[in-house]
Amino acid sequence: MASKRLTAVKSKQRTSFLMRPRFNGLSRTHIVYAFLGFLIAHTLSAVYAPIQDCDEVFNYWEPTHYLNHGFGKQTWEFSPVYAIRSWLYTSVHALAILPAMSLTTWLDKSFQFYWLRFVLGSVCAVSETMLYKQFAKTVDKRAAVIFLIVSTSTAGNFHAATAYLPSSFAMYTMSFALAAFIALPSWSNLRDGVKWLALGTVLGWPFVAILCLPFVLEAAVSLALGYADMLTMFCHLWNAACNSLLVLAAEVAFDSFFYKKLTCVPLNILWYNVFSGSDKGPEIYGTEPWHFYIRNLLINFNIWFLLAILCLPVILLYHLIRKRPATQHGTIRACVAISPFYLWLAVLTLQPHKEERFMYPIYPCIAFNAALTLHTLALLFHSTDSSTNSSTLINQLERLAFVATVVTGVALGVLRSANLATGYAAPLTIYRGLYDESPDISGKTNATVCIGKEWYRYPSSYHIPDDMRLEFMYSDFDGLLPGSFAEKVSRSNAFDFFPGTAVIPPGMNDLNIGDPEKIVALSQCDFIIDVQFDMDTESSTEPDFIENSLPLQQPEVLACGTGLADERSLGKMDWKASSSLVRVRCDNFLNTAESGTIGRLLWMPSWRRLPRLFERRWGNYCLLRYLPNNEISEEVKAPVRRPSDIIKSIRINGKRGKGARQVKDEL
């Protein structure tokens, strides 16, 4: 007997620590596997997801780059006059990049960009894992698995999980808060949920505070009905409020240090967005119809969005038919848990100014609601009576519908994400040509990279070498472009580490009125970023630079990327036209205007004879270099036209210059 006990003890000691703890039927191994699933999905997002919004670049990546490298573009929001962006939020991310900066000896600077994206994806994976664990404990493991599938396969999470935006940070805190709110009802869980949303409110986006309203109201109703103790409730909410005030105080102190004046960024954001007046505010940047978010969420979450909308009626229907709640905490608490999705969607739909990123905070709620709906429908249609053939048939149909729904949702989400990754990757890859070791490229330092009509797709200064600077050329855009942080500013004291943050930049305003001083002449550009589509029409401010450029190498190899457009769009290399613009690299970029509806939304193979509806057509996204006569190699040396001459000829002739396709036809 003693030997058996000793053997049992040794066997237990040999058991992996991953297997011993269990969470209401979930082993730690199960939790680890779920975390790895989230992490793998978000790592793919970090590597392949394109940047969806120029605000992410100019309001967050560029100030962070200034903290890390001493230069970057500056928007009016970071001017000390307006101060509606927090340096605390930016500094936290700049600190996260520091480990990657030590590796720039072996890797180019863009590694820092992808490293921060990986860190953001890891934080998102942790928050989703916490919600997954509580979902499994509160509802069911199958429902939690559905939540995992929705979160890892949809296009919405593909680009939101690693976006460097306050709305993405609010999404992380919402996952933590929802995990606390749906746990066993207790004042400590309510306190923790409020703390997380308060952190998202102060450090992320102030408007996220309304997401905790349903849970606070639930507590207030419980108190009014005598189910709770007022003193206990007050103590826990006071604890949450004190923690929130500490974070707010830290942010005020931090931002005041950087702006060199007393600054409360959350208050400034509220004032600008709510009380700034009719001639200011977010509406001057455009308005959208009421159905904008519905269309956008259908694209990003496909059938899962429809299931999320149906969550409330399905839960009520289940309770009405089965005479019991769908979750162990009751129908009322389930309705409270799913209500943030409806609240946020309703409030933001009423706002005239709408942007895709404004929906990020409720992405976990969409996955949560959709998973709960599908799980409840499966329970509703499942027959517990297996003695009859009809019951067996119903159960088989229920399983078939369940599997078909999951497979369809995953397929649509993956195809949409693949379309984003392959169709819009060029702005993230094209700048690698600046690191080329060719003498024609690396021979000049302190070079200027110019961008015109593609300014809003600039991926940040983390993609250009430290001895280069970005400048803007003329384009048809007449709004306010970003300026540059002051680089050569003397310190006022030994602790003034970033003196440029307190300098008031010239030409800034909050009315979106353009400043011509932020535009440089074409003659000052060493590199040009441009895009070319088949049906594009030129203007005096937006000439087609790619049509008037030469390939870097002849006769058969272009110095272009792996996404080189096919021969039909670029033509042969035996050029007879001449130009002072030389292509360094060209990648494919999806031509949404010419692609079919399905080809524009979902990834489709590049097969010939596809129906027009499924076609994906391409443009050329190119990095160009201007070379004087003495720098042009013998293979491409020809009479040179300067960029100014190209524009002049376009204005005189009123037509496109000879491009590769026209040359091919003439040959």
XYZ file of C-alpha atoms in Angstrom:
667
model
C 0.000 0.000 0.000
C 2.801 2.392 0.900
C 4.563 1.669 -2.395
C 1.360 2.439 -4.309
C 0.963 5.759 -2.503
C 4.608 6.616 -3.196
C 4.128 5.779 -6.877
C 1.005 7.951 -7.032
C 2.832 10.862 -5.420
C 5.762 10.553 -7.847
C 3.360 10.337 -10.774
C 1.614 13.502 -9.594
C 4.969 15.263 -9.201
C 5.950 14.279 -12.744
C 2.751 15.831 -14.120
C 3.461 19.049 -15.971
C 2.605 22.225 -14.102
C 0.512 23.151 -17.133
C -1.872 20.296 -16.438
C -2.406 20.555 -12.692
C -4.462 23.770 -12.236
C -7.967 23.728 -13.669
C -10.443 26.547 -14.182
C -13.940 25.116 -13.919
C -13.173 22.322 -16.365
C -10.523 24.284 -18.313
C -6.967 23.110 -17.789
C -4.137 25.602 -17.934
C -2.997 23.837 -21.094
C -6.322 24.733 -22.666
C -5.825 28.385 -21.687
C -2.258 28.384 -23.037
C -3.400 26.935 -26.349
C -6.084 29.601 -26.605
C -3.500 32.313 -25.927
C -1.218 30.867 -28.615
C -4.110 30.913 -31.064
C -4.747 34.590 -30.379
C -1.008 35.366 -30.486
C -0.406 33.606 -33.821
C -3.331 35.435 -35.430
C -2.122 38.807 -34.151
C 1.479 38.114 -35.161
C 0.269 37.587 -38.717
C -1.572 40.882 -38.371
C 1.602 42.601 -37.138
C 3.527 41.427 -40.196
C 0.958 41.689 -42.970
C -1.879 44.056 -42.018
C -1.783 47.397 -43.877
C -2.285 50.655 -42.029
C -5.957 51.583 -42.281
C -5.882 55.218 -41.193
C -3.451 58.090 -41.751
C -4.257 59.324 -38.228
C -2.456 56.246 -36.911
C 0.720 57.327 -38.689
C 0.778 61.083 -38.179
C -0.791 61.250 -34.714
C 0.958 58.257 -33.115
C 3.758 56.634 -35.128
C 5.388 59.947 -36.051
C 5.453 61.458 -32.517
C 6.790 58.133 -31.246
C 9.481 58.235 -33.921
C 10.388 61.739 -32.748
C 10.912 60.424 -29.212
C 13.022 57.508 -30.476
C 15.001 59.180 -33.265
C 14.661 62.941 -32.882
C 12.593 63.741 -35.974
C 9.141 63.116 -37.359
C 6.024 64.759 -38.760
C 3.808 66.816 -36.442
C 0.047 67.356 -36.698
C -1.887 70.315 -35.329
C -3.222 68.065 -32.551
C 0.302 67.934 -31.066
C 0.760 71.684 -31.191
C 0.919 73.150 -27.654
C -1.825 75.550 -28.748
C -4.365 72.711 -29.037
C -2.768 69.750 -27.183
C -5.416 67.092 -27.828
C -2.972 64.184 -28.023
C -1.252 62.687 -24.989
C 2.505 62.333 -24.756
C 2.067 59.763 -21.977
C 0.334 57.356 -24.347
C 3.029 57.989 -26.959
C 5.909 57.636 -24.480
C 4.728 54.227 -23.272
C 4.981 52.945 -26.842
C 8.327 54.651 -27.396
C 9.664 52.766 -24.352
C 8.336 49.501 -25.783
C 10.404 50.112 -28.934
C 13.701 50.600 -27.056
C 14.637 46.860 -26.990
C 14.260 46.725 -30.772
C 16.472 49.785 -31.279
C 19.486 47.827 -30.041
C 19.120 45.493 -33.039
C 19.273 48.166 -35.740
C 22.939 47.334 -36.304
C 21.832 44.129 -38.004
C 18.300 45.062 -39.074
C 16.908 48.131 -40.791
C 14.804 50.577 -38.825
C 11.472 49.136 -39.970
C 12.054 46.242 -37.535
C 11.146 48.668 -34.738
C 7.789 49.246 -36.426
C 7.011 45.534 -36.593
C 8.323 44.949 -33.076
C 5.856 47.434 -31.589
C 3.078 45.847 -33.614
C 4.036 42.465 -32.160
C 3.951 43.920 -28.637
C 0.501 45.379 -29.263
C -0.696 42.048 -30.636
C 0.639 40.264 -27.559
C -1.242 42.627 -25.221
C -4.387 42.082 -27.267
C -3.902 38.298 -27.044
C -3.616 38.479 -23.238
C -6.822 40.531 -22.943
C -8.725 38.178 -25.236
C -7.465 35.144 -23.334
C -8.823 36.569 -20.096
C -12.210 37.113 -21.708
C -12.073 33.644 -23.259
C -11.443 32.049 -19.856
C -14.310 33.879 -18.179
C -16.594 33.135 -21.127
C -15.887 29.421 -20.747
C -16.559 29.556 -16.995
C -19.709 31.656 -17.232
C -21.410 30.224 -20.331
C -19.840 27.191 -21.958
C -16.557 26.000 -23.414
C -18.126 25.665 -26.864
C -19.242 29.304 -26.761
C -15.717 30.313 -25.709
C -14.224 28.397 -28.647
C -16.598 30.216 -31.005
C -15.389 33.498 -29.497
C -11.795 32.440 -30.196
C -12.667 31.560 -33.795
C -14.407 34.890 -34.409
C -11.579 36.902 -32.822
C -8.828 35.183 -34.803
C -10.462 34.897 -38.224
C -12.307 38.157 -38.868
C -10.854 41.012 -40.876
C -11.879 43.540 -38.233
C -9.622 42.018 -35.602
C -6.930 41.434 -38.245
C -6.235 45.155 -38.542
C -7.519 46.421 -35.178
C -5.490 44.080 -32.935
C -2.130 45.618 -33.875
C -3.215 49.154 -34.795
C -1.363 51.841 -32.870
C -4.493 53.798 -31.933
C -6.236 54.817 -28.696
C -9.344 53.033 -29.961
C -7.337 49.794 -30.165
C -6.030 50.385 -26.660
C -9.644 50.912 -25.562
C -10.444 47.594 -27.245
C -7.833 45.839 -25.060
C -9.220 47.419 -21.896
C -12.774 46.515 -22.961
C -11.765 42.847 -23.173
C -10.332 42.973 -19.643
C -13.389 44.869 -18.376
C -15.891 42.498 -19.993
C -14.035 39.529 -18.492
C -14.516 41.104 -15.050
C -18.134 42.106 -15.647
C -19.312 38.643 -16.780
C -17.614 36.842 -13.886
C -19.524 35.867 -10.758
C -21.527 38.923 -9.616
C -19.517 40.700 -6.942
C -18.506 44.229 -6.068
C -14.843 43.405 -6.618
C -15.539 42.293 -10.191
C -17.542 45.470 -10.830
C -14.662 47.502 -9.387
C -12.107 45.746 -11.622
C -14.240 46.243 -14.719
C -14.667 49.947 -14.009
C -10.915 50.259 -13.431
C -10.114 48.781 -16.831
C -12.575 51.012 -18.655
C -11.320 54.023 -16.696
C -7.809 53.233 -17.908
C -9.087 53.050 -21.488
C -10.920 56.330 -20.945
C -8.001 58.315 -19.517
C -5.095 56.891 -21.466
C -7.006 55.946 -24.597
C -10.281 57.549 -25.642
C -12.518 59.537 -23.236
C -15.792 58.449 -24.841
C -15.191 54.807 -23.888
C -16.497 55.653 -20.401
C -20.084 55.116 -21.543
C -19.402 51.383 -22.022
C -19.445 50.815 -18.273
C -22.846 52.489 -17.949
C -24.954 49.266 -18.211
C -22.990 47.568 -15.446
C -23.073 50.579 -13.122
C -26.831 50.900 -13.697
C -27.254 47.210 -12.894
C -25.461 47.780 -9.592
C -27.602 50.836 -8.875
C -30.808 48.867 -9.505
C -29.600 46.075 -7.240
C -28.927 48.658 -4.568
C -32.354 50.240 -5.002
C -34.075 46.863 -4.695
C -32.220 46.070 -1.519
C -30.004 43.331 -2.959
C -26.788 45.177 -2.157
C -25.176 47.125 0.620
C -24.637 50.799 -0.132
C -21.445 51.101 1.903
C -19.850 48.124 0.161
C -20.785 49.452 -3.256
C -19.507 52.924 -2.420
C -16.162 51.582 -1.145
C -15.487 49.560 -4.308
C -16.516 52.320 -6.695
C -14.498 54.828 -4.672
C -11.488 52.540 -5.027
C -11.993 52.446 -8.812
C -12.412 56.224 -8.933
C -9.214 56.826 -6.937
C -7.227 54.594 -9.266
C -8.645 56.436 -12.253
C -7.743 59.803 -10.744
C -4.180 58.621 -10.148
C -3.830 57.694 -13.822
C -5.341 61.031 -14.828
C -2.943 62.900 -12.525
C 0.014 61.045 -14.035
C -1.160 61.927 -17.527
C -1.668 65.605 -16.654
C 1.807 65.776 -15.101
C 3.403 64.021 -18.064
C 1.669 66.101 -20.728
C 2.312 69.326 -18.826
C 6.017 68.455 -18.802
C 6.073 67.938 -22.568
C 3.842 70.867 -23.549
C 5.457 73.165 -20.939
C 2.063 74.266 -19.659
C -0.729 72.791 -17.569
C -2.545 70.385 -19.897
C -5.399 67.918 -19.455
C -5.649 66.086 -22.772
C -8.939 64.182 -22.082
C -10.615 67.507 -21.261
C -9.210 69.075 -24.437
C -10.527 66.154 -26.515
C -14.001 66.507 -25.038
C -13.979 70.268 -25.541
C -12.906 70.016 -29.196
C -15.311 67.231 -30.150
C -18.370 68.435 -28.223
C -18.131 72.180 -27.517
C -15.904 73.617 -30.264
C -18.746 75.067 -32.369
C -20.217 74.512 -35.820
C -17.185 75.777 -37.752
C -14.826 73.403 -35.952
C -14.927 69.892 -34.601
C -14.750 66.514 -36.311
C -17.534 67.286 -38.834
C -15.186 69.449 -40.932
C -13.309 66.248 -41.862
C -16.400 64.705 -43.447
C -19.709 63.109 -42.538
C -21.206 59.731 -43.383
C -24.780 58.386 -43.663
C -26.405 56.506 -40.784
C -25.738 53.086 -42.341
C -21.949 53.606 -42.607
C -21.112 51.436 -39.581
C -23.543 48.695 -40.617
C -21.879 48.386 -44.021
C -18.413 48.572 -42.504
C -19.091 45.943 -39.834
C -20.658 43.622 -42.411
C -17.394 43.772 -44.371
C -15.200 43.304 -41.305
C -17.285 40.680 -39.467
C -19.550 39.231 -42.197
C -22.197 36.875 -40.717
C -20.799 37.293 -37.196
C -22.064 40.880 -37.157
C -25.573 39.690 -38.014
C -25.384 37.135 -35.199
C -24.196 39.845 -32.809
C -27.240 41.986 -33.649
C -29.550 38.998 -33.070
C -28.079 38.248 -29.650
C -30.717 40.034 -27.549
C -33.812 38.589 -29.294
C -32.268 35.096 -29.352
C -31.571 35.142 -25.590
C -35.100 36.335 -24.862
C -36.583 33.756 -27.233
C -34.594 30.974 -25.582
C -35.850 32.008 -22.152
C -39.424 32.191 -23.463
C -39.355 28.744 -25.098
C -37.135 26.759 -22.726
C -38.302 28.499 -19.526
C -34.714 28.880 -18.318
C -31.829 31.283 -18.963
C -29.182 30.657 -21.582
C -26.360 31.386 -19.088
C -25.859 30.364 -15.497
C -26.140 33.958 -14.219
C -29.646 34.500 -15.577
C -31.270 36.226 -18.521
C -31.189 39.741 -17.069
C -27.452 39.607 -16.416
C -26.875 38.157 -19.891
C -28.774 41.106 -21.372
C -26.615 43.514 -19.389
C -23.422 41.774 -20.605
C -24.381 42.094 -24.284
C -25.729 45.662 -24.035
C -22.437 47.607 -24.548
C -22.459 46.555 -28.216
C -25.924 48.016 -28.829
C -25.201 51.137 -26.771
C -21.965 52.003 -28.584
C -23.388 51.270 -32.042
C -26.449 53.442 -31.378
C -24.520 56.399 -29.933
C -21.896 56.512 -32.692
C -24.441 55.992 -35.462
C -26.092 59.235 -34.348
C -22.815 61.169 -34.797
C -22.356 62.797 -38.237
C -18.598 62.152 -38.388
C -17.891 58.430 -38.640
C -14.662 56.466 -39.010
C -13.961 52.761 -39.037
C -11.599 52.929 -36.066
C -14.365 54.343 -33.856
C -15.858 50.834 -33.716
C -12.671 49.195 -32.417
C -13.605 49.378 -28.701
C -16.607 47.061 -29.195
C -14.895 44.480 -31.415
C -14.607 42.108 -28.401
C -18.321 42.688 -27.757
C -19.173 41.741 -31.344
C -17.256 38.466 -31.006
C -18.801 37.859 -27.578
C -22.370 38.522 -28.755
C -21.963 36.483 -31.936
C -20.548 33.497 -30.047
C -23.341 33.667 -27.472
C -25.981 33.865 -30.221
C -24.689 30.853 -32.133
C -24.296 28.816 -28.952
C -27.827 29.702 -27.792
C -29.339 28.882 -31.193
C -27.615 25.503 -31.124
C -29.110 24.825 -27.683
C -32.520 26.038 -28.812
C -32.753 23.717 -31.803
C -31.077 20.752 -30.162
C -33.514 17.992 -29.198
C -32.853 16.084 -25.994
C -35.232 13.310 -27.069
C -33.203 10.832 -29.126
C -35.867 8.114 -29.224
C -37.513 9.278 -32.442
C -36.161 9.601 -35.959
C -37.410 13.163 -36.258
C -35.388 14.218 -33.204
C -32.278 12.590 -34.619
C -32.804 14.362 -37.938
C -33.285 17.719 -36.198
C -30.058 17.260 -34.241
C -28.156 16.360 -37.395
C -29.511 19.428 -39.177
C -28.599 21.545 -36.167
C -25.005 20.289 -36.248
C -24.824 20.812 -40.010
C -26.100 24.390 -39.721
C -23.673 25.065 -36.858
C -20.662 23.800 -38.820
C -21.771 25.588 -42.001
C -22.088 28.883 -40.131
C -18.634 28.602 -38.593
C -16.980 27.517 -41.854
C -18.677 30.310 -43.818
C -17.712 32.949 -41.262
C -14.099 31.785 -41.121
C -13.784 31.549 -44.917
C -15.170 35.044 -45.490
C -12.976 36.510 -42.746
C -9.782 34.864 -43.975
C -10.446 35.830 -47.601
C -11.075 39.429 -46.576
C -7.892 39.555 -44.474
C -5.889 37.994 -47.313
C -7.261 40.619 -49.681
C -6.105 43.402 -47.350
C -2.665 41.827 -46.913
C -2.028 41.238 -50.628
C -3.860 44.171 -52.151
C -2.649 47.036 -49.985
C 0.810 45.942 -48.819
C 2.819 48.138 -51.185
C 3.063 51.212 -48.907
C 4.703 49.006 -46.248
C 7.151 47.304 -48.633
C 8.088 49.957 -51.177
C 10.356 51.930 -48.823
C 12.739 48.985 -48.515
C 14.249 50.241 -51.755
C 15.730 53.137 -49.771
C 18.018 50.654 -48.016
C 19.339 49.260 -51.296
C 23.128 48.906 -51.392
C 23.363 50.060 -55.014
C 25.625 53.121 -55.457
C 22.841 54.805 -57.399
C 20.665 54.682 -54.284
C 22.970 54.981 -51.301
C 25.390 57.486 -52.746
C 23.648 60.519 -51.327
C 22.981 61.338 -47.705
C 20.444 63.788 -46.267
C 18.074 62.879 -49.058
C 14.462 64.018 -49.323
C 11.635 61.549 -49.927
C 8.642 63.300 -51.476
C 5.066 62.151 -51.574
C 2.106 63.828 -53.228
C -1.308 62.296 -53.756
C -0.296 59.236 -51.709
C 0.516 61.244 -48.569
C -2.229 59.553 -46.531
C -0.686 56.101 -47.130
C 2.745 57.013 -45.769
C 3.629 54.216 -43.282
C 5.745 56.379 -40.912
C 9.374 57.467 -40.645
C 10.281 54.059 -39.219
C 10.481 52.970 -42.860
C 13.066 55.516 -44.014
C 16.745 55.801 -42.977
C 17.707 58.372 -40.357
C 19.548 60.495 -42.925
C 16.382 61.018 -44.984
C 13.348 63.212 -44.416
C 9.800 63.107 -45.743
C 8.343 66.143 -47.493
C 5.050 66.786 -49.275
C 4.588 67.767 -52.908
C 1.608 69.525 -54.417
C -1.486 67.388 -54.964
C -5.224 67.903 -55.321
C -5.575 67.742 -51.528
C -6.073 71.271 -50.199
C -6.438 70.561 -46.460
C -3.859 70.966 -43.709
C -0.873 68.628 -44.002
C 1.397 67.732 -41.072
C 4.468 69.799 -40.405
C 7.707 68.634 -38.749
C 8.820 68.543 -35.144
C 11.532 71.076 -34.429
C 14.855 69.216 -34.451
C 17.475 71.809 -33.550
C 16.114 73.307 -30.359
C 18.288 74.135 -27.373
C 17.335 72.700 -23.988
C 15.996 75.051 -21.360
C 17.410 72.840 -18.570
C 19.125 69.497 -17.983
C 15.795 67.667 -17.789
C 14.388 69.102 -21.012
C 14.970 65.917 -23.012
C 12.568 66.707 -25.874
C 12.476 70.499 -26.292
C 10.766 70.273 -29.680
C 7.483 69.149 -28.118
C 6.871 72.603 -26.598
C 7.675 74.578 -29.759
C 4.567 76.036 -31.423
C 4.802 74.963 -35.081
C 3.970 77.568 -37.735
C 0.952 77.342 -39.988
C -1.159 75.100 -37.738
C -4.909 75.505 -37.283
C -7.915 73.446 -36.229
C -10.000 74.415 -39.274
C -8.248 72.116 -41.789
C -7.055 75.095 -43.818
C -4.041 74.213 -45.941
C -0.618 75.780 -45.378
C 1.505 76.215 -48.559
C 4.683 76.363 -46.470
C 4.366 72.615 -45.885
C 4.814 71.946 -49.618
C 8.256 71.667 -51.233
C 9.232 72.260 -54.833
C 9.732 69.197 -56.989
C 13.361 70.159 -57.576
C 14.089 69.538 -53.879
C 13.046 65.877 -54.074
C 15.543 63.018 -54.343
C 12.942 60.238 -54.183
C 9.280 60.268 -55.169
C 6.491 57.906 -54.133
C 3.717 57.571 -56.699
C 0.918 55.211 -57.725
C -0.366 54.542 -61.224
C -3.720 53.135 -62.282
C -4.846 52.457 -65.842
C -7.769 54.871 -65.924
C -6.196 57.681 -63.912
C -6.315 61.181 -65.364
C -3.457 63.572 -64.766
C -3.603 67.124 -63.534
C -1.044 69.877 -63.199
C -0.710 69.059 -59.491
C -0.790 65.272 -59.877
C 1.317 64.251 -62.902
C 1.946 60.584 -63.621
C 5.601 60.268 -62.596
C 5.685 56.512 -63.240
C 4.736 56.937 -66.912
C 7.673 59.316 -67.316
C 10.317 57.170 -65.615
C 12.947 54.663 -66.660
C 13.646 51.229 -65.209
C 16.807 51.081 -63.114
C 18.240 48.139 -65.073
C 17.997 47.037 -68.714
C 17.207 45.193 -70.831
C 15.101 42.541 -69.055
C 15.170 43.054 -65.302
C 13.470 45.834 -63.402
C 14.713 46.710 -59.938
C 11.286 46.046 -58.522
C 9.862 44.066 -55.642
C 8.362 40.615 -55.580
C 4.987 42.165 -56.276
C 6.135 43.419 -59.732
C 3.179 44.137 -61.980
C 2.864 41.846 -64.994
C 4.238 42.511 -68.460
C 0.895 43.759 -69.741
C 1.027 46.791 -67.436
C 4.769 47.598 -67.534
C 5.732 46.496 -71.034
C 9.204 45.567 -72.342
C 12.411 46.960 -70.923
C 13.763 48.236 -74.247
C 12.762 51.804 -73.619
C 13.038 54.509 -76.261
C 11.587 57.221 -74.025
C 13.928 59.025 -71.691
C 13.494 60.509 -68.269
C 15.423 61.729 -65.287
C 13.121 59.686 -63.034
C 14.389 56.168 -62.409
C 12.367 53.393 -60.816
C 13.965 51.905 -57.727
C 11.187 49.514 -56.831
C 7.599 48.858 -57.895
C 4.985 46.700 -56.184
C 1.419 45.769 -56.999
C -1.404 47.802 -55.521
C -5.073 46.872 -55.838
C -7.018 49.040 -58.271
C -10.364 49.149 -56.501
C -12.019 51.236 -59.213
C -11.353 48.630 -61.915
C -11.666 45.441 -59.833
C -14.920 43.529 -59.592
C -17.100 43.869 -56.510
C -16.113 40.475 -55.082
C -12.484 40.921 -56.145
C -12.389 44.242 -54.344
C -13.736 42.739 -51.100
C -12.233 39.241 -50.964
C -9.004 37.592 -52.052
C -9.337 35.881 -55.425
C -6.758 33.830 -57.342
C -5.061 35.460 -60.323
C -6.682 33.190 -62.873
C -7.436 34.283 -66.383
C -11.042 34.238 -67.600
C -12.435 34.898 -64.168
C -15.892 36.491 -64.276
C -15.685 40.281 -64.172
C -17.288 40.261 -60.722
C -14.330 38.309 -59.259
C -11.428 40.035 -61.031
C -8.694 41.836 -59.148
C -6.928 44.451 -61.232
C -3.694 46.109 -60.290
C -1.858 49.381 -60.350
C 1.828 50.148 -59.833
C 3.080 51.599 -56.547
C 6.620 52.842 -57.153
C 9.623 54.400 -55.477
C 11.332 56.710 -58.004
C 14.730 58.418 -57.935
C 15.797 61.550 -59.763
C 19.323 61.179 -61.165
C 21.382 63.961 -62.771
C 23.192 63.106 -66.010
C 26.454 62.133 -64.344
C 24.709 59.640 -62.063
C 22.753 57.722 -64.697
C 24.304 54.382 -65.599
C 25.227 53.603 -69.211
C 22.316 51.210 -69.590
C 19.729 53.894 -68.899
C 21.659 57.005 -69.931
C 19.647 59.113 -72.353
C 18.645 62.730 -72.843
C 17.214 63.692 -69.507
C 13.982 65.505 -68.793
C 13.754 67.115 -65.418
C 10.538 66.674 -63.404
C 9.712 70.327 -64.057
C 10.011 69.680 -67.805
C 7.696 66.681 -67.482
C 5.042 68.801 -65.778
C 5.510 71.526 -68.380
C 5.017 69.089 -71.261
C 1.916 67.681 -69.576
C 0.460 71.155 -69.232
C 1.231 72.011 -72.894
C 0.157 68.764 -74.522
C -2.656 67.913 -72.104
C -1.964 64.180 -72.386
C 0.029 61.398 -70.802
C 3.667 60.877 -71.632
C 4.799 57.759 -73.479
C 4.692 54.856 -71.087
C 5.764 51.239 -71.229
C 2.536 50.097 -72.872
C 2.732 52.648 -75.694
C 6.412 51.820 -76.309
C 5.613 48.108 -76.467
C 2.875 48.753 -79.052
C 5.220 50.833 -81.190
C 7.879 48.116 -81.143
